[in-house]
Tab-separated table of C-alpha atoms and ligand atoms in Angstrom:
chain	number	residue	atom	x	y	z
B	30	UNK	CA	-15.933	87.083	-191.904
B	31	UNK	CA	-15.081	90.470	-193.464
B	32	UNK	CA	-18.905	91.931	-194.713
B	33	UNK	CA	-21.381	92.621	-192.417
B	34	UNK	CA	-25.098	92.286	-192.008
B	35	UNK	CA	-27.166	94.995	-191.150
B	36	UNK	CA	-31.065	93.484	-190.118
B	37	UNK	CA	-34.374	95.443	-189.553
B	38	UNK	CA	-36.158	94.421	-186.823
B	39	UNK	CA	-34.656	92.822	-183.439
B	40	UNK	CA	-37.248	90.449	-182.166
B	41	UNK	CA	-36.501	86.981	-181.253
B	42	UNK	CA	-35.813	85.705	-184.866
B	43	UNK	CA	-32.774	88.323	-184.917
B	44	UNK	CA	-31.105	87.518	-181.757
B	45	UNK	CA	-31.289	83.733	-182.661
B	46	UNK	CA	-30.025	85.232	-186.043
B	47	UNK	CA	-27.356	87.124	-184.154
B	48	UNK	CA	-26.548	83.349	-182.247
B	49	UNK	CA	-25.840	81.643	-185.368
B	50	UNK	CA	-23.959	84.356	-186.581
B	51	UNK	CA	-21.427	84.593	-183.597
B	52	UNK	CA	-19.603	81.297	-184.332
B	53	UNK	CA	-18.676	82.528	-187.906
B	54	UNK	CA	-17.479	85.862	-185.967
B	55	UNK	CA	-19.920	87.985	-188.888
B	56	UNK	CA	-20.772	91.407	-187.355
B	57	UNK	CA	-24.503	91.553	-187.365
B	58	UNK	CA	-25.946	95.455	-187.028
B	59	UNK	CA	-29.384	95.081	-185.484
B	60	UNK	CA	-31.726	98.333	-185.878
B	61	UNK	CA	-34.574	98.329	-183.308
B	62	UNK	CA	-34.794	99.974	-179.909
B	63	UNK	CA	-32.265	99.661	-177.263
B	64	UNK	CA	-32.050	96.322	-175.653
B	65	UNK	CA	-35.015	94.704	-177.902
B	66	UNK	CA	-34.104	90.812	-177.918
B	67	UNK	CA	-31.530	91.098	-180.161
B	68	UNK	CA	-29.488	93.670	-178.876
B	69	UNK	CA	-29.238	91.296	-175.659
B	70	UNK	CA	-27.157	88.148	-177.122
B	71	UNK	CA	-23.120	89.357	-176.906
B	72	UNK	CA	-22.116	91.320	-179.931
B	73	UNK	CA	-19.346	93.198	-178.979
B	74	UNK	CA	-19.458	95.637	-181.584
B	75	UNK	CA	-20.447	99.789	-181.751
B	76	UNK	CA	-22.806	98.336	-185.559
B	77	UNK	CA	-26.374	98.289	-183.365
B	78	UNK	CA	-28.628	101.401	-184.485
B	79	UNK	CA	-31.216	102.419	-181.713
B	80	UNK	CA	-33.889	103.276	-183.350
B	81	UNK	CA	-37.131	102.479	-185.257
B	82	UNK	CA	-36.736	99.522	-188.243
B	83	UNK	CA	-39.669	101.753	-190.131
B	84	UNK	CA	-37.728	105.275	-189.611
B	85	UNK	CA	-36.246	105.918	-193.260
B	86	UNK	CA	-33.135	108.130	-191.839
B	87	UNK	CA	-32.153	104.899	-189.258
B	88	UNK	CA	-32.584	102.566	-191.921
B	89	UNK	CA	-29.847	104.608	-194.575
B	90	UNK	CA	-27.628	104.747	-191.447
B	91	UNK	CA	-28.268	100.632	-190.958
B	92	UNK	CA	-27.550	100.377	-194.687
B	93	UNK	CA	-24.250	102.444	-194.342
B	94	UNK	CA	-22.901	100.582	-191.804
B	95	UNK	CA	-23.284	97.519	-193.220
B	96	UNK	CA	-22.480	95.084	-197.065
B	97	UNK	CA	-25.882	93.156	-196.451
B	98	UNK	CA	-29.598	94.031	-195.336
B	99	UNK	CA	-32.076	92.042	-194.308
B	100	UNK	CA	-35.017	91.836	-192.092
B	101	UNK	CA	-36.847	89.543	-189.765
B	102	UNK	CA	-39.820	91.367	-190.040
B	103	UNK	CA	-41.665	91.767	-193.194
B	104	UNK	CA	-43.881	95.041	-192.295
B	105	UNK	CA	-41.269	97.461	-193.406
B	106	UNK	CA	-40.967	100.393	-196.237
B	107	UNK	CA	-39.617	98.696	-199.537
B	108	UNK	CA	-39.388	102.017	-200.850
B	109	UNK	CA	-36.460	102.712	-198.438
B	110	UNK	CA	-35.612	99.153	-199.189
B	111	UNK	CA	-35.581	100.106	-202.977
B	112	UNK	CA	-33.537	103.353	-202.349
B	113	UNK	CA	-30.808	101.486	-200.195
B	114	UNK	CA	-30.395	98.812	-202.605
B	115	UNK	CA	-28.464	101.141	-204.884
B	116	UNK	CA	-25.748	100.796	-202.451
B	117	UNK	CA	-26.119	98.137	-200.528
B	118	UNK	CA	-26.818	94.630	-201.329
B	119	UNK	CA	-30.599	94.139	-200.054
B	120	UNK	CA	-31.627	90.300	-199.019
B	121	UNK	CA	-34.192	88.905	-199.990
B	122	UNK	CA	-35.133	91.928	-202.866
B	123	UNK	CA	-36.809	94.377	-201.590
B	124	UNK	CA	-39.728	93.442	-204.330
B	125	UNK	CA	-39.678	90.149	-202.865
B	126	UNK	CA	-40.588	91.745	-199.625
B	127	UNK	CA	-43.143	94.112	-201.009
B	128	UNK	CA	-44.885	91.682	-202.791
B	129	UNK	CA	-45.237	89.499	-199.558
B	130	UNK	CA	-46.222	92.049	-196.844
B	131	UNK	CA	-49.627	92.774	-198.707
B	132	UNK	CA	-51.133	89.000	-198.034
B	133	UNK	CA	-53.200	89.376	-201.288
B	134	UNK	CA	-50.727	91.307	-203.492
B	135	UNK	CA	-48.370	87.965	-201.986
B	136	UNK	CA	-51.633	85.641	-203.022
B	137	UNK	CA	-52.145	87.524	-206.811
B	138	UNK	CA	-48.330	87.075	-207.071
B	139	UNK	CA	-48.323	82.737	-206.377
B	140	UNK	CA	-51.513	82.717	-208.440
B	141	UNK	CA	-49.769	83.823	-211.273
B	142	UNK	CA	-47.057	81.339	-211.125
B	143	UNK	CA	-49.740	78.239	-210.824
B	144	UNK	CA	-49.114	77.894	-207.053
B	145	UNK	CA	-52.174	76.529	-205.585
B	146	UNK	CA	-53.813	79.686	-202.649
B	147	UNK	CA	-57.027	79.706	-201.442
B	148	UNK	CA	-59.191	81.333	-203.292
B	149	UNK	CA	-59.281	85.513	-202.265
B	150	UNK	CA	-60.959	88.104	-202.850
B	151	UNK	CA	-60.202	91.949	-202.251
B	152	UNK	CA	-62.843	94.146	-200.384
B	153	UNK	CA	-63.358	97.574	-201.615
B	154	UNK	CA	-64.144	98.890	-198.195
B	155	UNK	CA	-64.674	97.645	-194.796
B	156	UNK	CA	-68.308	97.150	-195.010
B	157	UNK	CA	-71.614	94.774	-194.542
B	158	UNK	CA	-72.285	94.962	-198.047
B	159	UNK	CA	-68.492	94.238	-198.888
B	160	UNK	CA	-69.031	91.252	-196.607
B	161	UNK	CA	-72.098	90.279	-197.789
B	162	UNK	CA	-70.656	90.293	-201.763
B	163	UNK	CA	-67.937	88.156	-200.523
B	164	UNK	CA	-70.214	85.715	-198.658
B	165	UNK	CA	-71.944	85.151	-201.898
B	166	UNK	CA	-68.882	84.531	-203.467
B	167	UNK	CA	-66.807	82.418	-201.218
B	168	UNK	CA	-69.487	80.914	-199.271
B	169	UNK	CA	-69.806	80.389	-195.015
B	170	UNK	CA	-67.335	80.280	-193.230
B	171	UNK	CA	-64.998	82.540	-194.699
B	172	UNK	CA	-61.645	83.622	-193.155
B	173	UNK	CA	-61.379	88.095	-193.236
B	174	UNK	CA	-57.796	88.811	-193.038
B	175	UNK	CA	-56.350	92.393	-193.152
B	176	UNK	CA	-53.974	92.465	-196.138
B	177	UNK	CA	-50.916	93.958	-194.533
B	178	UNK	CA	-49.248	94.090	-190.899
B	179	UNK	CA	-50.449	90.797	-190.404
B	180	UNK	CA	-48.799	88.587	-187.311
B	181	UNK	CA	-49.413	85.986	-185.240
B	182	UNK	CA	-53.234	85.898	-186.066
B	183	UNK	CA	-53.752	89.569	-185.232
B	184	UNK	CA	-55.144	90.480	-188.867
B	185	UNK	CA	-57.595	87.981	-188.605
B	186	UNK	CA	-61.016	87.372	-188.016
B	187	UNK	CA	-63.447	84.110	-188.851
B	188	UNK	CA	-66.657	85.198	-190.439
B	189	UNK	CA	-68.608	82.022	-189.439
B	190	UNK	CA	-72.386	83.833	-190.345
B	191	UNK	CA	-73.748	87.070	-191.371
B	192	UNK	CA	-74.403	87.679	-187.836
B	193	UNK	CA	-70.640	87.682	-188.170
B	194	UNK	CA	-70.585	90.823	-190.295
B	195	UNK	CA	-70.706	93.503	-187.274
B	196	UNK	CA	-67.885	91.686	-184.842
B	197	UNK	CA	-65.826	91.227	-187.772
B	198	UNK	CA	-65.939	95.000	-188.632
B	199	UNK	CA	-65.630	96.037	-185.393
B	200	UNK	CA	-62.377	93.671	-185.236
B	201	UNK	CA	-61.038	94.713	-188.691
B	202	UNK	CA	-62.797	97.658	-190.045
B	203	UNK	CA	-61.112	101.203	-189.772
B	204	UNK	CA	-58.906	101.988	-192.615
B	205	UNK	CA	-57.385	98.501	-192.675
B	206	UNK	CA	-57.181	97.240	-196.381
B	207	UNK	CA	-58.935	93.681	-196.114
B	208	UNK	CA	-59.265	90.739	-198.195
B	209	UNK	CA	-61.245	87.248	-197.775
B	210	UNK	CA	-60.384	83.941	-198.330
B	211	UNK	CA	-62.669	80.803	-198.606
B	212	UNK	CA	-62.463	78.964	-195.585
B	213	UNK	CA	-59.916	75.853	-195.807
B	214	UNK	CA	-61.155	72.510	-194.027
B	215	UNK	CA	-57.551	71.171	-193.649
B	216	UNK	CA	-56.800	68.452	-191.992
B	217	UNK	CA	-53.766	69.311	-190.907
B	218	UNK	CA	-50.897	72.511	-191.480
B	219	UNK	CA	-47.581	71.900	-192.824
B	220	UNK	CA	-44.766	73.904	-193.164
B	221	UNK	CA	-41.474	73.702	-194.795
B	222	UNK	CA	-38.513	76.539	-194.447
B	223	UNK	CA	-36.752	76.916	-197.973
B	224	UNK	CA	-33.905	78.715	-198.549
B	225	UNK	CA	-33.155	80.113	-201.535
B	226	UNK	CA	-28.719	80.985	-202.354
B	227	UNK	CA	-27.311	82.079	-205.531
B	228	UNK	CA	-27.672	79.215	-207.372
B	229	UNK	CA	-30.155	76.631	-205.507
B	230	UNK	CA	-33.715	76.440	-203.452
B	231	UNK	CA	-32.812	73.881	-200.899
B	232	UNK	CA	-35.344	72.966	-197.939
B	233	UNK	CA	-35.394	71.364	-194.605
B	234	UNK	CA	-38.125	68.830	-193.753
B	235	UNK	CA	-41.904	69.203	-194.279
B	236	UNK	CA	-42.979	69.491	-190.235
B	237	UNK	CA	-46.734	69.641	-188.814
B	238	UNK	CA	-47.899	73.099	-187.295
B	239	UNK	CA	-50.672	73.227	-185.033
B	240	UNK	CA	-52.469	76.863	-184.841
B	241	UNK	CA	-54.960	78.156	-181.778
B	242	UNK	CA	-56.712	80.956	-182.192
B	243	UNK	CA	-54.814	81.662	-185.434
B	244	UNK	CA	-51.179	81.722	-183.996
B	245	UNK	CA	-48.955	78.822	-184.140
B	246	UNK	CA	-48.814	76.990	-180.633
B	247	UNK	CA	-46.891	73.614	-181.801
B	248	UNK	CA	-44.327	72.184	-184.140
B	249	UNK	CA	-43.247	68.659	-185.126
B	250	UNK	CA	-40.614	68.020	-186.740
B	251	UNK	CA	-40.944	65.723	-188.865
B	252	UNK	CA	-45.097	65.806	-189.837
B	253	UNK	CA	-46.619	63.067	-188.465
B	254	UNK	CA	-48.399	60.232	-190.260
B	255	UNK	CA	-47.340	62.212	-193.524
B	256	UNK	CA	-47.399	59.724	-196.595
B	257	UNK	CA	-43.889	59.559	-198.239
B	258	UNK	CA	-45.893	61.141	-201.734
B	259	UNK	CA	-47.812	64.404	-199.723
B	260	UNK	CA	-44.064	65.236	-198.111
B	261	UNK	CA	-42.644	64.875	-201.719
B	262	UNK	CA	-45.463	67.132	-203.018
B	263	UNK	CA	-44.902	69.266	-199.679
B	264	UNK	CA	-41.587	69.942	-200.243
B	265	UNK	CA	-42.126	70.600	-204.183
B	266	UNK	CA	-45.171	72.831	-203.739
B	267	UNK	CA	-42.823	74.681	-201.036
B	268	UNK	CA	-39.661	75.321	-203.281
B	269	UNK	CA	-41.934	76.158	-206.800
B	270	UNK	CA	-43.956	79.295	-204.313
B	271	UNK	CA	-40.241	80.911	-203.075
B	272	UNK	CA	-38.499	80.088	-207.051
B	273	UNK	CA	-41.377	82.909	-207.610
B	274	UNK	CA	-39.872	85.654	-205.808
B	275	UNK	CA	-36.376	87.540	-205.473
B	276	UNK	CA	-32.939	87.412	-203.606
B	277	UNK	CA	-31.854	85.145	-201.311
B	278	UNK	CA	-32.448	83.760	-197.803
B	279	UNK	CA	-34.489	82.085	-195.762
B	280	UNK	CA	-38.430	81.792	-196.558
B	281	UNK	CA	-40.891	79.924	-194.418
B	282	UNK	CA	-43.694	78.378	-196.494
B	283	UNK	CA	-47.184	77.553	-194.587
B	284	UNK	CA	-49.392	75.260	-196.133
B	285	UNK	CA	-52.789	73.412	-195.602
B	286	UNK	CA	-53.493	70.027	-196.316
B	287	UNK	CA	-56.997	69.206	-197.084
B	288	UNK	CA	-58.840	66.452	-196.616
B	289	UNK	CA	-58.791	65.019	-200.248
B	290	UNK	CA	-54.595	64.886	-199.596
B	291	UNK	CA	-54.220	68.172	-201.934
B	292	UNK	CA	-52.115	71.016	-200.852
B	293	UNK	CA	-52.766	74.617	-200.705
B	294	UNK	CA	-49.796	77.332	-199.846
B	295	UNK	CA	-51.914	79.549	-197.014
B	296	UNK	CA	-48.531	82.001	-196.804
B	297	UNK	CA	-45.041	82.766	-197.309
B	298	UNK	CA	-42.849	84.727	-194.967
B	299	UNK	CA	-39.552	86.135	-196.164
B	300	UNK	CA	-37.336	85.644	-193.414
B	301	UNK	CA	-36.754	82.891	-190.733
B	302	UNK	CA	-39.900	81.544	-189.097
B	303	UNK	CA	-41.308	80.190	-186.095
B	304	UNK	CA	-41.773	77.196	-187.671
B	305	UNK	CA	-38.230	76.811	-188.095
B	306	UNK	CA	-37.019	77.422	-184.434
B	307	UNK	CA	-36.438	73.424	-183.878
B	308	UNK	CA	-33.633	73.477	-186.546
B	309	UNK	CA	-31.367	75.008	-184.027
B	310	UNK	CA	-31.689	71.476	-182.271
B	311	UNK	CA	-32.144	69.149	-184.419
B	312	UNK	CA	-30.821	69.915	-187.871
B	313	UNK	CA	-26.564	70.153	-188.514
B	314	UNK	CA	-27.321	73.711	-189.696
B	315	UNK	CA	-30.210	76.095	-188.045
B	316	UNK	CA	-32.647	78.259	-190.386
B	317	UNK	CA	-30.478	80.897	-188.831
B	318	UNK	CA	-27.397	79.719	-190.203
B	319	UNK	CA	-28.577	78.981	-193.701
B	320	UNK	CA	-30.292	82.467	-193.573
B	321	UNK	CA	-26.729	83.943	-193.246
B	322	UNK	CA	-24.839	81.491	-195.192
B	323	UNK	CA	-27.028	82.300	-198.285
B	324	UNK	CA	-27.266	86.094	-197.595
B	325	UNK	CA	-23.312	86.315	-197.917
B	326	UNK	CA	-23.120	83.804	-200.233
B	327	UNK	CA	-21.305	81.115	-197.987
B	328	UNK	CA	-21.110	77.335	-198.595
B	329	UNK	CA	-24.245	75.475	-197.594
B	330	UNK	CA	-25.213	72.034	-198.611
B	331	UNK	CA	-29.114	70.301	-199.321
B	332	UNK	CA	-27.511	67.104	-196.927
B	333	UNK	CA	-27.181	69.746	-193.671
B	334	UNK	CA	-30.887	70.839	-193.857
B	335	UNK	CA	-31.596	67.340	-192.262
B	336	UNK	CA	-33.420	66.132	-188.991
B	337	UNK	CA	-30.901	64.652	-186.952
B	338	UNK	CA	-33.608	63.613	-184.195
B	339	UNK	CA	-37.163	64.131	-183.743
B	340	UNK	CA	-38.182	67.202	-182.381
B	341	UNK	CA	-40.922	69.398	-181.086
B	342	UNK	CA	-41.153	73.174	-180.447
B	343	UNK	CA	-43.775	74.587	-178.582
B	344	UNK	CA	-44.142	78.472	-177.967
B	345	UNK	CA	-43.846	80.237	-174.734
B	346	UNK	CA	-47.059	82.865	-174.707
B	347	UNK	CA	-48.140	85.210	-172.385
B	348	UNK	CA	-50.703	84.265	-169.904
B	349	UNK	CA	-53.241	85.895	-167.586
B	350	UNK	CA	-50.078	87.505	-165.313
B	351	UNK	CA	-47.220	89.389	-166.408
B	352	UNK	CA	-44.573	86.929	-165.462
B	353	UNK	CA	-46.670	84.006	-166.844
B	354	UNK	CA	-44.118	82.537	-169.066
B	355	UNK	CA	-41.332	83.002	-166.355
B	356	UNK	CA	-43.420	80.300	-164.307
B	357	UNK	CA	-43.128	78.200	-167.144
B	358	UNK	CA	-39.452	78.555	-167.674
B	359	UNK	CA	-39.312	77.676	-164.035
B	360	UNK	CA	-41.205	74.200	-165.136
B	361	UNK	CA	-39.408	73.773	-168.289
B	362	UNK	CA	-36.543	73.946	-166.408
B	363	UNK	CA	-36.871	70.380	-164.746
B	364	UNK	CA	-38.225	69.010	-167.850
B	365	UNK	CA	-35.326	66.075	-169.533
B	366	UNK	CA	-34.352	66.450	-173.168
B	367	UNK	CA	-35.861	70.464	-173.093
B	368	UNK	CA	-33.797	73.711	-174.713
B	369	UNK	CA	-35.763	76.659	-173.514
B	370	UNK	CA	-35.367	80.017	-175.603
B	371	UNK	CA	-36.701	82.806	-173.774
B	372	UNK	CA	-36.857	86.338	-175.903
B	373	UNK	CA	-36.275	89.089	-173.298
B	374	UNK	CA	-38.579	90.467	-173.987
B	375	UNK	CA	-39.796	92.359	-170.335
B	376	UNK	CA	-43.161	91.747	-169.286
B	377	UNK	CA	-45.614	89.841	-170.888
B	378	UNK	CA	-49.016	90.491	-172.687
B	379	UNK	CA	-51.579	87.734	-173.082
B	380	UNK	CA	-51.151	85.522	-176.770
B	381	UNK	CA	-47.481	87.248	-176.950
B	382	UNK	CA	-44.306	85.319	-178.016
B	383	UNK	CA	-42.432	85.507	-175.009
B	384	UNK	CA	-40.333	81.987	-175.513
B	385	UNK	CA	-40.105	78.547	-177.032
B	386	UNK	CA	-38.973	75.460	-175.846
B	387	UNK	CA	-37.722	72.468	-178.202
B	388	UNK	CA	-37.583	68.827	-176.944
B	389	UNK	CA	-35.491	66.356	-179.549
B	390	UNK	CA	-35.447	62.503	-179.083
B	391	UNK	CA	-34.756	59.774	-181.145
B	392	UNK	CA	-38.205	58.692	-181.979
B	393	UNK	CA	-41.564	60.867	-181.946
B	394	UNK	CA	-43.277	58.867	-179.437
B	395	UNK	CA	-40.836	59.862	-177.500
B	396	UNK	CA	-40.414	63.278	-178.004
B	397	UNK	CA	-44.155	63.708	-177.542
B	398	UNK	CA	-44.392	62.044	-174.273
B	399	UNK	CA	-41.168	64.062	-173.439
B	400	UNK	CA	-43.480	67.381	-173.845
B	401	UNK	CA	-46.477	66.296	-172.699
B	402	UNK	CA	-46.111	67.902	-169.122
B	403	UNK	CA	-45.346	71.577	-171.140
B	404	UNK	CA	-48.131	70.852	-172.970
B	405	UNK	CA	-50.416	70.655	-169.896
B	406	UNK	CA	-48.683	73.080	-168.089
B	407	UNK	CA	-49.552	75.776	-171.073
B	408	UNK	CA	-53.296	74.978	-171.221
B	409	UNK	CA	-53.681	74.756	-167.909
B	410	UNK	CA	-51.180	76.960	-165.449
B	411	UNK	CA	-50.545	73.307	-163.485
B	412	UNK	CA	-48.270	71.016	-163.438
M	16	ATP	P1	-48.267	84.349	-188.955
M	16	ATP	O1	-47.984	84.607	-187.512
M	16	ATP	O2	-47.991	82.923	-189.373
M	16	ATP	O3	-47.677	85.349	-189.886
M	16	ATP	P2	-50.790	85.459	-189.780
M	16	ATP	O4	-51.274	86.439	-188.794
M	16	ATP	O5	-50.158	85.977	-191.032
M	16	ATP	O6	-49.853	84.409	-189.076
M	16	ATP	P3	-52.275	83.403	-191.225
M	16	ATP	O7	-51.065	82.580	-191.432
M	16	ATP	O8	-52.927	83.974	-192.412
M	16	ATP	O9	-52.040	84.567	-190.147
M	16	ATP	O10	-53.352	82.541	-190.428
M	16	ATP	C1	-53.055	82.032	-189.157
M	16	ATP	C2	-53.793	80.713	-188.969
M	16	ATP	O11	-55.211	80.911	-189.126
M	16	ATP	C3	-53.438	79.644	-189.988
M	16	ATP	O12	-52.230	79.010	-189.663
M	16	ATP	C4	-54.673	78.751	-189.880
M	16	ATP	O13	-54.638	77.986	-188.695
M	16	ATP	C5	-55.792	79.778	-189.759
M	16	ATP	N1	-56.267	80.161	-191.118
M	16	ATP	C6	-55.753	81.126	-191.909
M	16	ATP	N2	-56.389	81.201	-193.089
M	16	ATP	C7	-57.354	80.261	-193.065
M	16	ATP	C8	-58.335	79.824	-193.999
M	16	ATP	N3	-58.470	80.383	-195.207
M	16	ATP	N4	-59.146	78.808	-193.614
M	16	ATP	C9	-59.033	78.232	-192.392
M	16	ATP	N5	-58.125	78.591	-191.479
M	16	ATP	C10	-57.282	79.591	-191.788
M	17	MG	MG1	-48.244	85.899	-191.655
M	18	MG	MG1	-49.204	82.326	-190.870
């Protein structure tokens, strides 16, 4: 493959970008610091940039170096982004991205093309007043979320009661831009990863994603007990939020499902997703390799985007201890019918992404009793 990719950001979802794009032999540049996850799958080339993915001088060199950007991070400056794309082909647009890092400017943007959101509304400042307006409005609970550099649950904060006002300050309040959104009983979280290529939006199943403490801890693949009529509308809702926005690539597309079987799109990220990691296993082609295949405009066909077995991902965080999730690996390890991904990423912190593992069978029963130890092991710290 003659162009090459250039990619902000070198976290986990670029060295499993960097995996799918050995086969094909494309040269993928990754900017981020030296051995960050990335930088640590083979890639015998002189393309990777040390540096920081928000430093404006390492992202023109990234952009020089390279036919297509993209990122796997969304919290990044657009306005370099805008400025690069003059000379360089920038995937998805870099309006596309701009539009989704501010969570409400991303929630304004699928309002205005009829996609169903929870309903939001923008504070003016971080205060109990703010709150209290907003509380009238939206009614108790209420979810506070900061509007940008959100991940993994970390802009977050459930307002359950006014006595909630002064934790949920003293979580969010600085000089964080906030908005609120009206609390969503689901019944369950779905997800589907879209991709978006020149001329199509194509999608891979609707799967089930179960959230603790705001970051995504499970992943079935398909949903379970999912009528064939809320997948249809799943997928649909899915492929009408990411026809709203620019470029091409991957987009993963969470949604709630509430009790009376409607659907509401909670958010969209611009890049591969977590939710996507059991393609790699279980689908002909991973989110990875669509990603790149509809960056660089490369074949890619609806009928590979399928589950070829059942699967179930379930993410590696750090514990209590440092080398928490290497004890796991160690566990994983003797586990049947189990592909462990571990990031590299050094020691761990507590509630940080440090792995995955996927388990695929034919049938979800099972898959599920497959995981079950991993399960028990992650709750617990015993076998
Ligand atoms: P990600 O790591 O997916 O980018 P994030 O930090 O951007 O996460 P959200 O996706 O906004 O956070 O929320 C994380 C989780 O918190 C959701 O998957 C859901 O479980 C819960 N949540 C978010 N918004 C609401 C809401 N309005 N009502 C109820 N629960 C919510
Ligand atoms: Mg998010
Ligand atoms: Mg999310």
């Amino acid at each position: 493959m003659e162009k090459k990719v250039g990619v902000l950001g070198g976290g986990q979802l670029g060295a499993m970008l960097v995996e799918a794009a050995n086969p094909l032999k494309i040269q993928v540049n990754i900017l981020d610091a030296p051995n960050s996850p990335a930088k640590q799958v083979i890639s015998n080339h002189g393309g990777h940039i040390d540096g920081s993915f928000k430093d404006p001088e390492a992202i023109r060199k990234l952009a020089a170096g390279s036919d297509v950007v993209t990122v796997e991070i969304e919290h990044v400056d657009t306005y370099v982004l805008e400025e690069i794309s003059k000379t360089v082909d920038v995937q998805p647009s870099w309006r596309t991205i701009r539009t989704i890092q501010d969570k409400y400017a991303q929630k304004e943007h699928l309002m205005a093309h009829e996609v169903a959101v929870a309903q939001s509304v923008a504070l003016k400042e971080a205060s109990a007043d703010e709150l209290g307006r907003v509380a009238d409005e939206l009614g108790l609970p209420f979810m506070l979320k900061s509007r940008k550099e959100a991940y993994d649950g970390k802009g977050n904060f459930p307002v359950k009661s006014r006595h909630g006002f002064g934790p949920a300050l003293k979580a969010l309040g600085g000089n964080r831009e906030l908005y609120a959104e009206k609390w969503a009983e689901f019944k369950m979280e779905l997800a589907v990863m879209v991709v978006k290529t020149k001329d199509d939006v194509l999608s891979f199943p609707t799967v089930e994603t179960i959230h603790e403490n705001s970051i995504c801890k499970l992943v079935y693949a398909p949903a379970r007990g999912v009528s064939d009529s809320i997948n249809k509308e799943a997928q649909e809702l899915a492929k009408k939020a990411v026809s709203c926005f620019w470029g091409k690539g991957m987009f993963g597309v969470e949604m709630f499902l509430l009790p009376d079987d409607t659907l509401l799109v909670n958010e969209i990220a611009p890049r591969p997703h977590n939710s996507g990691h059991y393609t790699i296993e279980a689908c002909p082609i991973s989110q990875y390799a669509a990603h790149l295949r509809a960056i660089l405009d490369l074949p890619l066909q609806q009928e590979d985007l399928v589950l070829d077995k059942q699967a179930i991902m379930l993410n590696i965080l750090g514990g209590e201890t440092p080398d928490s999730h290497l004890a796991f690996e160690r566990e994983a390890l003797k586990q049947r019918r189990t592909s462990i991904h571990m990031y590299g990423k050094g020691q761990a912190k507590k509630g940080r992404k440090m792995g995955h593992i996927t388990v695929t069978a034919a049938t979800m029963a099972e898959a599920e009793q497959l995981i079950e130890p991993m399960i028990y092991f992650a709750d617990t710290g015993k076998v």
